[in-house]
Amino acid sequence: MALAAKPPLGWNSWNTFSHDINEDLIKETADAMVATGLKDAGYEYIVIDDCWSLRERDKNGRMVVDPEKFPSGMKALADYVHSKGLKFGMYSCAGTHTCAGFPGSLDYEFIDAKTFAEWGVDYLKYDYCNKPRHLDGPTLYRRMAMALRNCGRDILFSACNWGNDNTTEWIRNSGAHMYRSTGDIVDSWQSVKSIALSQMDMEKFSGPYCFNDMDMLIVGMYGKSHNGYIAAGGCTTEEYRTHFSLWAMMNSPLMIGCDIRDMNEDTKKILMNKDILAINQDAEVRTPYWRKEWDEEPETVIHMWKPLENGDYAIGFFNFHDGDCSGRLQFFDMGLPTRCGYGLRLHDIWEDKDLGVFTDRLETVIPAHGCKMFRASLVEL
Ligand code: GLA
């Protein structure tokens, strides 16, 4: 089956829980995915990141699940996740050891792919720590891709080599379905800003069956990671809204990183905003076109737009500056000639307000670190 026709949606344990994972947490998270409405909104993968195994393989070379953290074993846990109508994901690494020092899959790719298939795994995140210097990324990701694509089960392959070794040049033909192109996100505005700005020229390398993964979301974490490095002080609700809108607009997979058993109302409203999710999950998943404001400081306000399947356009304004700024979008740049008898009817998504029909241009004020998101439909005047 062709996987990842649209950016994958789900949850991953790393950002909040780091090494502190266990069977109950994963089951409760699967329960919460259903109870909160996240599943109905489209989120489907529950992914266990690093730190799930023992430090050594068994005598047959198979990975061993940590019996204290996961006493019922992975097959039973996968069955539980599947019984909720969700999909189950796990983690390994292209090197000898994972980033946290557990066994990696180097030279065990085929045996590990088979093991994951037996356990009922639907998604594998594949990291890049502790690999021999003489082996390059293309070789290692091709290997695991071949193993996964022939293991007897559909397993989405989520590559994570942080953009090293010119990832974009070979990742699509390796067989991976998504790929990380930056270092790790932490729970701070600075981190969101630097990842987003570093990806502005990368949109052309992301598309159906192989998406640029801008890293797992920090929305709703508010500095509450069990990992001190990731906690990083947290963000404001406004900053989380901007982060989510950027990732959605840029077609990144949306893998939630907060504790979904304990989300505040703002977090739920962000993660389950139907109009924003529709922009990320549009049938055509076209990449956005983007511009910097011509008269602002560099990297202050960026606006983006992209065509949607039904003829509408998604429009976003993002303010990376520390004060309020105005943003101006000339419809001419989007393809609409001036005085041509057509205008754009705008819906402000976060305000959930119809703004009426605009001709020629849209000028709007965006608060510091904030964003404005619109859905625009062409209308005859
Ligand atoms: C790397 C990855 C992270 C996470 C950790 C786990 O840093 O980029 O997303 O998986 O490893 O150790």
XYZ file of C-alpha atoms in Angstrom, residues 205-354:
150
model
C 11.656 18.897 -1.473
C 8.444 17.909 0.294
C 5.465 16.156 -1.242
C 3.232 13.089 -1.242
C 4.982 9.868 -0.128
C 8.026 11.741 1.239
C 7.382 14.776 3.450
C 9.841 17.157 5.054
C 9.345 16.622 8.798
C 10.064 19.859 10.677
C 10.106 17.826 13.934
C 7.498 16.874 16.481
C 5.192 19.583 17.781
C 5.767 21.355 21.076
C 2.196 22.763 21.101
C 0.711 22.555 24.607
C 3.905 21.561 26.432
C 4.300 24.862 28.338
C 7.776 23.845 29.532
C 6.608 20.539 31.007
C 9.041 18.076 29.409
C 10.570 15.375 31.629
C 13.790 16.186 29.755
C 15.396 19.409 31.013
C 17.039 20.191 27.672
C 13.716 19.998 25.774
C 11.710 21.872 28.463
C 13.567 25.109 27.564
C 11.071 27.472 29.248
C 8.007 26.791 27.100
C 6.023 29.096 24.812
C 2.891 31.223 24.998
C -0.388 30.016 23.506
C 0.033 32.576 20.722
C 3.465 31.149 19.882
C 2.082 27.601 19.824
C -0.640 28.776 17.413
C 2.011 30.265 15.111
C 4.116 27.087 15.333
C 1.150 24.862 14.458
C 0.047 27.109 11.587
C 3.561 27.138 10.107
C 3.977 23.374 10.303
C 0.494 22.886 8.790
C 1.046 25.389 6.004
C 4.460 23.910 5.129
C 3.040 20.368 4.892
C 5.073 18.994 7.778
C 3.851 15.809 9.439
C 2.040 16.854 12.623
C 3.254 14.614 15.436
C 1.961 15.912 18.766
C 4.583 16.110 21.528
C 2.583 17.214 24.584
C 0.862 15.033 27.188
C -2.531 14.588 25.529
C -3.969 13.150 28.749
C -3.701 16.620 30.221
C -4.271 19.367 27.617
C -5.742 22.780 28.387
C -8.567 24.177 26.244
C -6.234 26.371 24.171
C -4.131 23.343 23.243
C -7.196 21.384 22.159
C -8.401 24.321 20.068
C -5.034 24.557 18.332
C -4.457 20.867 17.662
C -8.036 20.241 16.539
C -8.678 23.334 14.449
C -10.451 21.785 11.468
C -9.608 24.564 9.002
C -5.892 24.451 9.794
C -5.832 20.653 9.598
C -7.677 20.835 6.264
C -4.857 23.029 4.908
C -2.251 20.470 5.995
C -4.304 17.519 4.774
C -5.522 19.005 1.486
C -5.849 16.307 -1.186
C -3.237 17.971 -3.429
C -0.741 18.880 -0.649
C 0.791 21.641 -2.747
C 3.804 23.393 -1.320
C 3.387 27.037 -0.329
C 4.855 30.004 -2.121
C 6.346 32.482 0.346
C 7.628 36.064 0.434
C 9.280 38.292 2.990
C 7.663 41.662 3.551
C 9.502 44.024 1.227
C 9.928 46.939 3.613
C 10.440 45.160 6.919
C 13.663 43.984 8.504
C 14.781 40.694 7.002
C 13.089 37.687 8.555
C 10.406 39.743 10.278
C 7.115 39.026 8.567
C 6.656 36.265 6.074
C 3.521 35.591 4.133
C 2.691 32.372 2.333
C -0.078 31.007 0.253
C -0.891 27.763 -1.473
C -3.609 26.490 -3.794
C -6.094 24.029 -2.335
C -7.881 21.219 -4.105
C -11.266 22.998 -4.492
C -9.903 26.222 -6.026
C -9.515 28.048 -2.691
C -6.204 29.353 -1.363
C -4.676 29.078 2.096
C -2.949 32.295 3.183
C -0.728 32.747 6.234
C 1.115 35.729 7.739
C 3.815 34.976 10.307
C 5.501 37.574 12.487
C 8.930 36.495 13.730
C 9.621 39.937 15.174
C 9.360 40.823 18.875
C 6.837 43.629 18.225
C 3.573 43.966 16.271
C 4.076 44.299 12.509
C 1.923 44.791 9.468
C 1.829 42.341 6.610
C 0.721 43.058 3.049
C -0.187 40.525 0.423
C -0.700 41.734 -3.140
C -3.197 39.421 -4.813
C -1.338 40.177 -8.043
C 1.505 37.992 -6.723
C -0.914 35.112 -6.208
C -2.067 35.204 -9.830
C -5.021 37.601 -9.630
C -4.608 40.556 -12.032
C -5.726 44.000 -10.793
C -9.227 45.281 -11.738
C -10.066 41.938 -13.383
C -13.594 41.656 -11.984
C -12.713 39.135 -9.301
C -11.866 39.402 -5.623
C -11.104 37.091 -2.733
C -13.641 36.268 -0.014
C -11.633 35.757 3.172
C -12.295 33.662 6.229
C -10.058 34.417 9.226
C -9.422 30.921 10.535
C -8.206 31.557 14.088
C -10.865 34.244 14.665
C -13.418 32.017 12.894
C -14.828 35.096 11.141
C -15.882 35.840 7.555
